[in-house]
Coordinates of C-alpha atoms in Angstrom, one line a residue:
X101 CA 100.6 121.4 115.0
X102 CA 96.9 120.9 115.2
X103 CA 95.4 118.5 112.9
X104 CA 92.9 120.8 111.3
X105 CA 95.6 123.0 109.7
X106 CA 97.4 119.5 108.8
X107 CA 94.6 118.4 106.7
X108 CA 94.3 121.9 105.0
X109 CA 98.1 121.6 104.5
X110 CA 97.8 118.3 103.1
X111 CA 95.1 118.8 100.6
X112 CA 96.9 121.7 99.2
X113 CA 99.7 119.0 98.9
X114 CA 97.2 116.8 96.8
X115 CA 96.0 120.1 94.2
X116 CA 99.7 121.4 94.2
X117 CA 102.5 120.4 96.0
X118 CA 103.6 121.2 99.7
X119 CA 107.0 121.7 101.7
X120 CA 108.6 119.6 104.2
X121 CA 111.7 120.2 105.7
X122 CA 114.6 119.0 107.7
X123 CA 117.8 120.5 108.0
X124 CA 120.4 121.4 110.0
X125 CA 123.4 123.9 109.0
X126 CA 124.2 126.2 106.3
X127 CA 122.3 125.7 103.1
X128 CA 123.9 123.3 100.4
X129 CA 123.2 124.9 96.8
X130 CA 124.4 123.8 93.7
X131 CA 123.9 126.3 90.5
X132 CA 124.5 124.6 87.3
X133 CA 127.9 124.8 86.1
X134 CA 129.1 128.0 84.0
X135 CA 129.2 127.8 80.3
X136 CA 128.3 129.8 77.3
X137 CA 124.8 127.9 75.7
X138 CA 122.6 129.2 73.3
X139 CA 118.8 130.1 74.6
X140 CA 116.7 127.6 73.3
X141 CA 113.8 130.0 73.2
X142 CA 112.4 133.2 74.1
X143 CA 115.0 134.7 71.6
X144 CA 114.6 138.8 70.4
X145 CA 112.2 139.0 67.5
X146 CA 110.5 141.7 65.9
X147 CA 106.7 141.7 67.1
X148 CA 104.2 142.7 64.4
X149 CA 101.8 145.0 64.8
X150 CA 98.6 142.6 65.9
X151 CA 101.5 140.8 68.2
X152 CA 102.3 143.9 69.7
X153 CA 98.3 144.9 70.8
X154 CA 98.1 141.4 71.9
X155 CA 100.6 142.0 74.3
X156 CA 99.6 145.4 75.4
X157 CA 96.1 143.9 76.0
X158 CA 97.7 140.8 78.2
X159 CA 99.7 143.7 80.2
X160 CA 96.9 145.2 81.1
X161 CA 94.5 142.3 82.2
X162 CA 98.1 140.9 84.4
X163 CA 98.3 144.5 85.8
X164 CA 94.7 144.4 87.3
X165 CA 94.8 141.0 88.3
X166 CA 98.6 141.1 90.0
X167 CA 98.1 145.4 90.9
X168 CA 96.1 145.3 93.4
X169 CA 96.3 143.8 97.2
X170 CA 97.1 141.3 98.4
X171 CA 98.7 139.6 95.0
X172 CA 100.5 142.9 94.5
X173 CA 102.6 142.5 98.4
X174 CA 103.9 139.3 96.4
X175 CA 106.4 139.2 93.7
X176 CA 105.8 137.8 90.5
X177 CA 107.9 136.4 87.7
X178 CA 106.0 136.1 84.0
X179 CA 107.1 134.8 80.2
X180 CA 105.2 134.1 78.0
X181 CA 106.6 132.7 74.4
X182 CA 105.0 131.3 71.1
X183 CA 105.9 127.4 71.2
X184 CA 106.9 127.3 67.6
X185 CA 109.2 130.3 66.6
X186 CA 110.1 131.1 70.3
X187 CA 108.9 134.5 70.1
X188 CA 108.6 136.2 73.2
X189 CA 104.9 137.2 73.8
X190 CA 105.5 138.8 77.1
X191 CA 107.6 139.0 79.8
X192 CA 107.5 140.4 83.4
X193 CA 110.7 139.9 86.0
X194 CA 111.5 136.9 83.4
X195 CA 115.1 136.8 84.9
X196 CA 114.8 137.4 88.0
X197 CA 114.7 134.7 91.0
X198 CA 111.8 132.5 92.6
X199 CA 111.2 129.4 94.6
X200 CA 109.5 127.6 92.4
X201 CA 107.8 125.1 94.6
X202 CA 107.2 122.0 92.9
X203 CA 107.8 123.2 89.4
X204 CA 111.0 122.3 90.4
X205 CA 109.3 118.5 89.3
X206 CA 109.4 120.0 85.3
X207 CA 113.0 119.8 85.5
X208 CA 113.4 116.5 87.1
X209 CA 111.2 114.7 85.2
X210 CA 113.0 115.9 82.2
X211 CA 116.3 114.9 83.0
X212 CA 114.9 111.6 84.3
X213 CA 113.2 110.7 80.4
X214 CA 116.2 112.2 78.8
X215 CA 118.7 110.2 81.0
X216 CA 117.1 106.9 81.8
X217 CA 114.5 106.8 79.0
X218 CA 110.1 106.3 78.9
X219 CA 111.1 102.2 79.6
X220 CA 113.5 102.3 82.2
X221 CA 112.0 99.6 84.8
X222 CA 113.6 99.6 88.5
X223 CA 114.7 96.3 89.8
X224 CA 113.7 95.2 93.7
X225 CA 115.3 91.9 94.3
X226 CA 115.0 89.3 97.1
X227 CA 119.0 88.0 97.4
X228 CA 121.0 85.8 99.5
X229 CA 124.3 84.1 100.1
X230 CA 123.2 81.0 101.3
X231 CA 122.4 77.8 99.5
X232 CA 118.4 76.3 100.7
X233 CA 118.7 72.9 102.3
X234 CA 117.1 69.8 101.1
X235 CA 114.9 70.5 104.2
X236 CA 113.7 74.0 103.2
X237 CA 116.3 75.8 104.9
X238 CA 117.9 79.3 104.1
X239 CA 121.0 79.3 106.0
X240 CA 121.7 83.0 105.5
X241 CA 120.4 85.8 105.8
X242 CA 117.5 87.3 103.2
X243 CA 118.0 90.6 101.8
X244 CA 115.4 93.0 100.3
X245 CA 117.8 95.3 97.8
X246 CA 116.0 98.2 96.8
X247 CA 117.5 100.3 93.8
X248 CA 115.1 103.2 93.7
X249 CA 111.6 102.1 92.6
X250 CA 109.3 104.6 93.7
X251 CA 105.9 102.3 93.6
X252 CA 106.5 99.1 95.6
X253 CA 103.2 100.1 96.4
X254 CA 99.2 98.9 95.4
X255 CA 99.1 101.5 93.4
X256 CA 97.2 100.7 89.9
X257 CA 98.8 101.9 86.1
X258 CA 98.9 103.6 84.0
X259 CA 97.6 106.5 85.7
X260 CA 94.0 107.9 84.2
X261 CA 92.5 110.7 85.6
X262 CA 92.2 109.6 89.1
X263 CA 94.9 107.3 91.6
X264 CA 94.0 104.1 91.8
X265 CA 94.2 101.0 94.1
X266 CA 94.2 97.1 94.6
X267 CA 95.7 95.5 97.0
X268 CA 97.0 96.1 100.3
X269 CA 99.5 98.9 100.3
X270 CA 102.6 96.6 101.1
X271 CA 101.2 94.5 97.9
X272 CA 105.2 94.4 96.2
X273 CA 105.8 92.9 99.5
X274 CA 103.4 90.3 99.6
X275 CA 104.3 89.5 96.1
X276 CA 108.3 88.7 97.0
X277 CA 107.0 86.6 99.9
X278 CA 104.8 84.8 97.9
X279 CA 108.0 83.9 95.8
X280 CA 110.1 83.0 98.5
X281 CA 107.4 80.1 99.5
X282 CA 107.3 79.1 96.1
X283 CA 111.5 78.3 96.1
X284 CA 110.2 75.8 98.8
X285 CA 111.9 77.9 101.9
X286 CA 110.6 77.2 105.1
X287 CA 113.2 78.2 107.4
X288 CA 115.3 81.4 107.5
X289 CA 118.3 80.6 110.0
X290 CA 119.7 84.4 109.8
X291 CA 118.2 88.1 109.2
X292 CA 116.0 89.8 107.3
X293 CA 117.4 92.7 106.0
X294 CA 116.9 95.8 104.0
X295 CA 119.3 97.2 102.2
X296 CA 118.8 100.7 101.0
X297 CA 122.6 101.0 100.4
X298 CA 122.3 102.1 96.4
X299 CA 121.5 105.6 97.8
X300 CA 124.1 107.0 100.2
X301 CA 122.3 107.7 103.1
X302 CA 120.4 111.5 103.3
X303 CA 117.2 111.0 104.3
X304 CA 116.1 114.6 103.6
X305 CA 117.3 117.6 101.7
X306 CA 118.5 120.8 103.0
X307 CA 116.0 123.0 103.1
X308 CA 113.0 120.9 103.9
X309 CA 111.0 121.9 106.9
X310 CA 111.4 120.0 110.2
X311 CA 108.1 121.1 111.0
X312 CA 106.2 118.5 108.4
X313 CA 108.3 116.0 108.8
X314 CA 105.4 113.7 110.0
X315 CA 103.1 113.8 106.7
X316 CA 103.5 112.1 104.0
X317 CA 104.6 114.3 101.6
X318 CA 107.7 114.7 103.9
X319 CA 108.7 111.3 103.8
X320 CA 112.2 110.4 104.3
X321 CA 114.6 109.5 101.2
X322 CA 115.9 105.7 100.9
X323 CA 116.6 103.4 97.7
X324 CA 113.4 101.1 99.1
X325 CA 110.1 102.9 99.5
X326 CA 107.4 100.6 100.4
X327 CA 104.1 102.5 99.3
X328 CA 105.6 105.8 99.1
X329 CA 107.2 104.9 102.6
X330 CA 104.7 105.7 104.9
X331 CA 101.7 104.3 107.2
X332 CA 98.1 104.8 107.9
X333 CA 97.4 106.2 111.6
X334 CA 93.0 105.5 111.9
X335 CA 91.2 106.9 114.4
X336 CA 87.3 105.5 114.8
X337 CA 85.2 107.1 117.5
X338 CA 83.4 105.6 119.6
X339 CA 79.4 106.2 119.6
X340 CA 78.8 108.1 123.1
X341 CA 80.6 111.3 124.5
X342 CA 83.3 109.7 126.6
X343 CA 84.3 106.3 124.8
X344 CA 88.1 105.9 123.7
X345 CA 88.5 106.6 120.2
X346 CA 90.9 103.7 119.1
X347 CA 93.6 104.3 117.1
X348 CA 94.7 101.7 114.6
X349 CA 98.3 101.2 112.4
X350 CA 98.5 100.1 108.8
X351 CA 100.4 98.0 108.2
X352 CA 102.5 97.6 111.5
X353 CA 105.8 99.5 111.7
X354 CA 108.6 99.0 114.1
X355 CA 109.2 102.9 113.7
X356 CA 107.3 104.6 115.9
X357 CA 104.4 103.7 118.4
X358 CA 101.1 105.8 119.1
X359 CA 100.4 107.1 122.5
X360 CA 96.3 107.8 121.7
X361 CA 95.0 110.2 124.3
X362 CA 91.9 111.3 121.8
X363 CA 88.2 111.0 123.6
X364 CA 85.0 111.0 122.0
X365 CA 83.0 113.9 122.1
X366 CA 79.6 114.8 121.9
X367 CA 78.6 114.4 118.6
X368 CA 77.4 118.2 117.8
X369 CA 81.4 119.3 119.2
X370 CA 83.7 120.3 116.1
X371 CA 86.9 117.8 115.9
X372 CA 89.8 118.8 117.8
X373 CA 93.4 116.8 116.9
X374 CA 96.9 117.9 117.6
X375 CA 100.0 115.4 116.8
X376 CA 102.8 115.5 117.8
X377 CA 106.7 113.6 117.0
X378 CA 109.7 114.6 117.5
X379 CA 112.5 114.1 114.9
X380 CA 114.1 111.2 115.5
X381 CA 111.9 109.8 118.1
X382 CA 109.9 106.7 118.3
X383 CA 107.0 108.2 119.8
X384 CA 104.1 110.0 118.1
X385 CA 101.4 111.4 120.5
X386 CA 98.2 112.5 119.2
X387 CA 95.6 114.4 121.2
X388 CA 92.1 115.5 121.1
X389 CA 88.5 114.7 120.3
X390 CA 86.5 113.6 117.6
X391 CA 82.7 113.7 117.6
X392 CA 80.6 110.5 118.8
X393 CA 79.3 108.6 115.5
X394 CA 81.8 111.1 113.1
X395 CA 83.3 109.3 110.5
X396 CA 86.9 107.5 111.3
X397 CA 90.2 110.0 110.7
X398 CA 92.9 108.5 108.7
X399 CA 96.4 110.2 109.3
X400 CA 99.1 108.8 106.7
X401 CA 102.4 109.8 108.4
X402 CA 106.1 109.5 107.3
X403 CA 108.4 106.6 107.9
X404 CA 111.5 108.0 109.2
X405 CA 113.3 104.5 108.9
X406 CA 112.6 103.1 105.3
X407 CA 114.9 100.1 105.4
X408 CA 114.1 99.0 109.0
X409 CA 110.2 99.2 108.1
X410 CA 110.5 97.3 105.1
X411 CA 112.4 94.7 106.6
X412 CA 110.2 94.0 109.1
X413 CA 107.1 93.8 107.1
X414 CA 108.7 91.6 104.4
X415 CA 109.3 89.2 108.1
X416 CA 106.2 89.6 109.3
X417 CA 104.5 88.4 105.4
X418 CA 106.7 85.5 105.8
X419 CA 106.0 84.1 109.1
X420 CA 102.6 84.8 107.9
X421 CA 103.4 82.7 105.2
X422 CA 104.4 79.7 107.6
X423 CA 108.1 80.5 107.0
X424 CA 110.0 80.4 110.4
X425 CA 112.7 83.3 110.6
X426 CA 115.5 82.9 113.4
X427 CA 117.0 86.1 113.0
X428 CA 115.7 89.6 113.2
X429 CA 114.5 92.9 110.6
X430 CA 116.8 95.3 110.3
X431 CA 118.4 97.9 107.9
X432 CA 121.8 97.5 106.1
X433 CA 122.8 101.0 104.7
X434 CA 126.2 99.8 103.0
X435 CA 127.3 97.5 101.2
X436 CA 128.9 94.5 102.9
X437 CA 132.2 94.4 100.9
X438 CA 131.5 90.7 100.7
X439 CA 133.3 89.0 97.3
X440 CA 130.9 87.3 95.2
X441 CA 127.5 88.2 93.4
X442 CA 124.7 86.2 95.5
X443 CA 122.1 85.2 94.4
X444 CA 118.7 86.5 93.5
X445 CA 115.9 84.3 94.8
X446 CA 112.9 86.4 93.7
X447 CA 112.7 90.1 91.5
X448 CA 109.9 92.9 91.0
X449 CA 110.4 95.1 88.1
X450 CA 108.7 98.2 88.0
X451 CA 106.3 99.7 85.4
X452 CA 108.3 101.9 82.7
X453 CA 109.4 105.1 83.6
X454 CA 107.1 106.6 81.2
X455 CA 104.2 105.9 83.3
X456 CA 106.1 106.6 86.9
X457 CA 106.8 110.4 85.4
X458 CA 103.0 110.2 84.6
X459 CA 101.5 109.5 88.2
X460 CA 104.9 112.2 89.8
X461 CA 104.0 115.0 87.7
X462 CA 100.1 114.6 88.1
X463 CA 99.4 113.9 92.0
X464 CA 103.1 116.2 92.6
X465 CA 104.3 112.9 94.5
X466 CA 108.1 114.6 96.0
X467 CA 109.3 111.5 97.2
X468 CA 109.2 109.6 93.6
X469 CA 110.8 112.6 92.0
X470 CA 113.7 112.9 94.9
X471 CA 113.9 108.9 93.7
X472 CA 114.2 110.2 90.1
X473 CA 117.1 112.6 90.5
X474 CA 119.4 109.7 92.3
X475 CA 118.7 107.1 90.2
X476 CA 119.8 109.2 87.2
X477 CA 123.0 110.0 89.4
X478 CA 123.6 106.4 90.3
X479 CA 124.1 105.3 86.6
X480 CA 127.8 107.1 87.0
X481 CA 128.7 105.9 90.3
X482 CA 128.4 107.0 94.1
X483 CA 128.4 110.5 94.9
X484 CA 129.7 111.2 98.1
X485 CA 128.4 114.8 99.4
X486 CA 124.7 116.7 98.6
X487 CA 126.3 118.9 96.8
X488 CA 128.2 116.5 94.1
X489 CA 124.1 115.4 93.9
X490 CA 123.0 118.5 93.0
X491 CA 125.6 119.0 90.3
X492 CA 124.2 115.9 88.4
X493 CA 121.8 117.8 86.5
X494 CA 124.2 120.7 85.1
X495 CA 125.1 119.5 81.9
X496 CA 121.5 118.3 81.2
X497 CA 120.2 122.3 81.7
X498 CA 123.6 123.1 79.6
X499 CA 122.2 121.3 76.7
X500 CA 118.6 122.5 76.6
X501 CA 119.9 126.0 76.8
X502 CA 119.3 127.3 80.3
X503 CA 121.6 130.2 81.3
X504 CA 124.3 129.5 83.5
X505 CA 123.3 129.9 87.2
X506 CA 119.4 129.9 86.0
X507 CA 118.7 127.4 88.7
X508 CA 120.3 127.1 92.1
X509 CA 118.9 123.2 93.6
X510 CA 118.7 121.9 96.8
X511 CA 116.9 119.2 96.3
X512 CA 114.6 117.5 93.3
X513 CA 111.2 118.0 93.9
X514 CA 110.4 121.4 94.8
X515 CA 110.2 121.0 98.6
X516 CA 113.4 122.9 99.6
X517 CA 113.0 126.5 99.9
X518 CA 116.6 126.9 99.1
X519 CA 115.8 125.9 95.3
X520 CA 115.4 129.1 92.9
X521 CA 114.8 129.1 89.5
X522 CA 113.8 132.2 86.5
X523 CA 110.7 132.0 84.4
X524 CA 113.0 131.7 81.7
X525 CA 115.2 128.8 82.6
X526 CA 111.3 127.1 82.7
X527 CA 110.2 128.1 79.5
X528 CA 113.7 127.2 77.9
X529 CA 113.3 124.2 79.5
X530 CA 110.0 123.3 78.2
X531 CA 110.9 124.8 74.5
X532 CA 113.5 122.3 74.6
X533 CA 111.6 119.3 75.7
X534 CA 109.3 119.6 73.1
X535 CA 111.2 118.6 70.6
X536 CA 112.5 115.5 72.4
X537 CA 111.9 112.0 71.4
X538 CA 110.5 111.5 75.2
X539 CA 108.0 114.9 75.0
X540 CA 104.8 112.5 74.8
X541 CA 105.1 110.7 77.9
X542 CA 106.5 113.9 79.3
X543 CA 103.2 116.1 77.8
X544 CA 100.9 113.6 79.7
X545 CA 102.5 113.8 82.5
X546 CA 101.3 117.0 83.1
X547 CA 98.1 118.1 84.8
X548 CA 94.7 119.1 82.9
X549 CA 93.1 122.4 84.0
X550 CA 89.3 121.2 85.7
X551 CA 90.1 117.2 84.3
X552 CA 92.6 115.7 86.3
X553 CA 95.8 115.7 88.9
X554 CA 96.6 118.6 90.5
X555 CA 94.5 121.3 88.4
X556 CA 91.0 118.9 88.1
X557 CA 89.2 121.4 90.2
X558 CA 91.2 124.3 89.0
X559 CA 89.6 126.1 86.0
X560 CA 86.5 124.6 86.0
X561 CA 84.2 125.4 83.3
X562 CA 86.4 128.2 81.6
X563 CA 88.2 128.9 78.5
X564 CA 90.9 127.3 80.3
X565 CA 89.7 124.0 81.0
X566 CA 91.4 121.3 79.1
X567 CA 93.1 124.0 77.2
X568 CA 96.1 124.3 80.0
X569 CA 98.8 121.3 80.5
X570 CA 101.2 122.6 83.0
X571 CA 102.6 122.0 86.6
X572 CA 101.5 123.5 90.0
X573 CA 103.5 124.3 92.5
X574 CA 102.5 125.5 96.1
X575 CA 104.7 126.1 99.3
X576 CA 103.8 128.8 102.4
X577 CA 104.1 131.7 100.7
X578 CA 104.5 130.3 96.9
X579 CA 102.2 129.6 94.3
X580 CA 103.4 128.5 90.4
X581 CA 102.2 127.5 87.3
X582 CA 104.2 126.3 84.3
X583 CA 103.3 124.5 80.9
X584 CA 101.5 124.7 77.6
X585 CA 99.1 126.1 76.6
X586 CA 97.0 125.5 73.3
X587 CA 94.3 128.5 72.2
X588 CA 91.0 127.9 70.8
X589 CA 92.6 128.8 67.6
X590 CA 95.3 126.0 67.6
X591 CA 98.2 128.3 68.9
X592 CA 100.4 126.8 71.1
X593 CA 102.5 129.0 73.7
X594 CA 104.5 128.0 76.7
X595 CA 104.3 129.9 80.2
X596 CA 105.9 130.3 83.8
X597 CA 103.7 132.0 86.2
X598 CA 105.6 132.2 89.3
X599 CA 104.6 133.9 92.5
X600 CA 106.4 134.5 95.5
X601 CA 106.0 136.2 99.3
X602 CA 102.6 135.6 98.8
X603 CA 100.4 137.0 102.0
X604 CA 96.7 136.7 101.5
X605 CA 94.7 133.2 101.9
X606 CA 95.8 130.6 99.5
X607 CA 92.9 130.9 97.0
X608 CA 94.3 134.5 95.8
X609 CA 97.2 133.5 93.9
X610 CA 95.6 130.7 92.4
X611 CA 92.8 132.9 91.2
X612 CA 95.2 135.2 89.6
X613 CA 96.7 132.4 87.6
X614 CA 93.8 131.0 86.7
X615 CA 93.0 135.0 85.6
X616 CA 96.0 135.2 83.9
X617 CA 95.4 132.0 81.9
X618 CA 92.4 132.9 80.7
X619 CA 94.0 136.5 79.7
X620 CA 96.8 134.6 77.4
X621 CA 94.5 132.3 76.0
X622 CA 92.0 134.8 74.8
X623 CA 94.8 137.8 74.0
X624 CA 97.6 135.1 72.2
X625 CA 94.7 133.5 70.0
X626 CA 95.8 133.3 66.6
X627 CA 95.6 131.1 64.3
X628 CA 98.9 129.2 63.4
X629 CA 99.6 128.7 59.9
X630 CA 99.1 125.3 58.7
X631 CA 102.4 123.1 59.1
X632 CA 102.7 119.7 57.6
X633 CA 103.7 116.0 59.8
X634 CA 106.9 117.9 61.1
X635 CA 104.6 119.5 63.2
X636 CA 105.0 117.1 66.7
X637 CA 102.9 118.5 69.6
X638 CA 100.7 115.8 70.8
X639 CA 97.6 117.6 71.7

């Protein structure tokens, strides 16, 4: 795949959210289990008179922004409802199916806040079975236990308006090492080892595509992610038509190794990258030529092999550290059956869950939110198939009042095509949400329209700007947008816009939502009556 369409690919990752895959088989769904529930919104009311020529004036604005081509070769799935009484504004294909793309993130998030709560912390802990010698010596091996924390990372929080770094990326790392001198260890006379074994091992979801396995935003699933589980491939070239461009690795991973056959070209020559890795293989080849003088490339791809890359950094930061390790890095992916707790030489706890959801839901990070979904599912034990996964979040949907079967899920961030969800099971969602304990953290979480995450240059100088909280969601073929929405007259509603078999260039569905945000704010402008301090919608 050339590089060119990667980078378009991955920026669209970065304003919404893109699609990875990997897969092999028929697809494992899992619709929410059957029971009667009570809608939590969007219930039948009796419009008035001013409600219903709002409605008929939002129809027709939607019908010339999704009636003509190419939005109307697409499908598209619209409800609109008033946040507080849970009247239905408008409606279009409200219960009918759609991938939702990373909306799917609304739902995960949710159950993740109602489940674990805003100040659950992960714990990453340094252990061992062997006692240190009066000399400095570990005789046994170290183990690096991960148990789901998304940001082992250099990442800076909370989150405000922008990511933001310190550090080098494997900074966690460093940290743990740094410990580990401190005990007075000097010697290691067994392994390093990472042990992802919290997770059962699935690296990727059914229903992600093998074809982006390489990037970042397909990065494989393990219980240690060491900043967000992937590397930095740079590529500087050189200053005359001709020189090697040289290819650099950061930090070092035992994973895979670059076969650089990119040349400098001359300078007025348009890049020209192709890379190329085969699943499963320890080679990635990248090809090419990039412009004498041009600024240097960076490529963040995918670690295939979490465990086994975390290990052997955590080594190398040792020996780096003077410590002298006998043994090897290497993955353990189950747990050793060994009797006894050992013991825990050094710990990093993780910033609350409140501000994780935060930095998922804003940047669309898939790999944090597939974290989310199995660390809610470890707090009752193993599972032993994808599809007991899957079923975790059933009785969550039960009680906010999504219909039975409302969501089929393959996975818990949006990336499977095999997920489908209905407008309706959103806005139900969200209706229900709101009048959580958690709905604060869960409120900022989402992005801005023209200030920050995935919608800061989406909406720009509009009615809509700062007026629209919601989620994006973008996959080949998909565009969504889901959230709240607060009118210039203090009226709160809450939408799902989803869009699917989309044809045209990517900027065509987005405008239409962004037209079709602008319609409901102007059209669904009414001034709520005055409430007193029940009232609870952070603003």
């Amino acid at each position: 795949m050339r590089i060119e369409k990667i980078l378009q690919r991955s920026a669209a990752v970065a304003v919404a959210s893109a699609v990875w895959a990997f897969g092999i088989g028929a697809p494992r769904m899992s619709a929410q289990s059957k029971g009667k529930t009570k809608p939590a919104c969007c219930g039948v009311k009796k419009q008035s008179a001013a409600s219903k020529k709002a409605t008929a004036r939002f129809a027709a604005r939607a019908e010339a922004l999704l009636g003509t081509a190419p939005t109307s070769k697409g499908e598209w799935g619209l409800l609109i409802a008033d946040a507080e009484s849970g009247e239905t504004l408008y409606e279009q294909n409200a219960d009918k199916y759609f991938v939702p793309a990373s909306n799917m993130k609304l739902f995960t998030t949710a159950l993740a806040l109602a489940k674990l709560g805003p100040e659950y912390r992960f714990h990453t802990t340094l252990e061992t079975r062997g006692a240190i010698s009066s000399e400095g010596v570990l005789g046994e091996h170290l183990a690096l236990v991960g148990h789901g924390d998304p940001n082992l990372s250099n990442r800076k929080f909370p989150y405000e308006l922008k990511e933001e770094f310190d550090g080098p990326p494997e900074k966690a790392l460093v940290e743990l090492a740094d410990a580990v001198v401190a005990k007075g260890i000097k010697e290691i006379s067994g392994d390093v080892i990472g042990d992802d074994s919290y997770f059962p091992r699935e690296r990727y979801p059914n229903g992600w595509e093998i074809d982006d396995m390489v990037w970042e935003y397909g990065a494989a699933i393990s219980a240690i992610v060491v900043d967000d589980n992937t590397v930095a491939l740079m590529l500087t070239p050189g200053e005359q038509a001709g020189n090697p461009v040289q290819g650099t690795v950061t930090p070092a991973t035992p994973d895979f190794t670059v076969e650089n056959d990119v040349v400098t070209s001359a300078a007025d020559v348009k890049p020209d990258l192709t890379l190329t890795r085969e699943p499963g293989a320890n080679i990635v080849v990248v090809k090419g030529s990039l412009p004498a003088k041009s600024a240097p490339r960076k490529l963040v791809l995918a670690i295939e092999e979490p465990a086994q890359h975390a290990a052997a950094t955590l080594k190398r930061l040792l020996e780096e550290r003077g410590v002298k390790v006998t043994g090897v890095a290497k993955a353990r992916h189950a747990q050793d059956g060994t009797a006894g707790d050992p013991a825990v030489l050094a710990e990093h706890v993780s910033v609350p869950l409140g501000d994780a959801v935060k930095l998922i839901n804003k940047i669309s990070q898939n790999l944090h939110t597939e974290m989310l979904l199995r660390t809610v599912a470890r707090q009752n034990g193993v599972w032993a198939t994808p599809d007991e996964l899957m079923k975790v979040p059933a009785d969550f949907y039960a009680a906010a009042g999504v219909a039975p079967g409302d969501v089929i899920q393959a996975d818990a961030s949006g990336l499977s095509r095999h997920d489908l969800v209905t407008p309706r099971a959103i806005v139900t969602l969200l209706s229900f949400a709101q009048k959580q304990s958690w709905f604060g953290f869960y409120f900022a979480s989402l992005p801005v329209a023209g200030v920050d995450g995935t919608l800061e240059d989406r909406m720009k100088n509009s009615l809509a700007t700062g007026r629209i909280h919601a989620k994006t969601g973008s996959v080949e073929h998909v565009r969504t947008l889901s959230g709240f929405a607060e009118t210039p007259g203090g009226r709160r509603v809450i939408f799902s816009f989803l869009s699917n078999n989309q044809g045209g260039k990517s900027h065509e569905a987005a405008d239409a939502l962004t037209g079709l945000c602008v319609a409901m704010l102007e059209e669904f402008n009414v001034t709520p009556p005055k409430r007193g301090l029940e009232r609870k919608h952070p603003h």
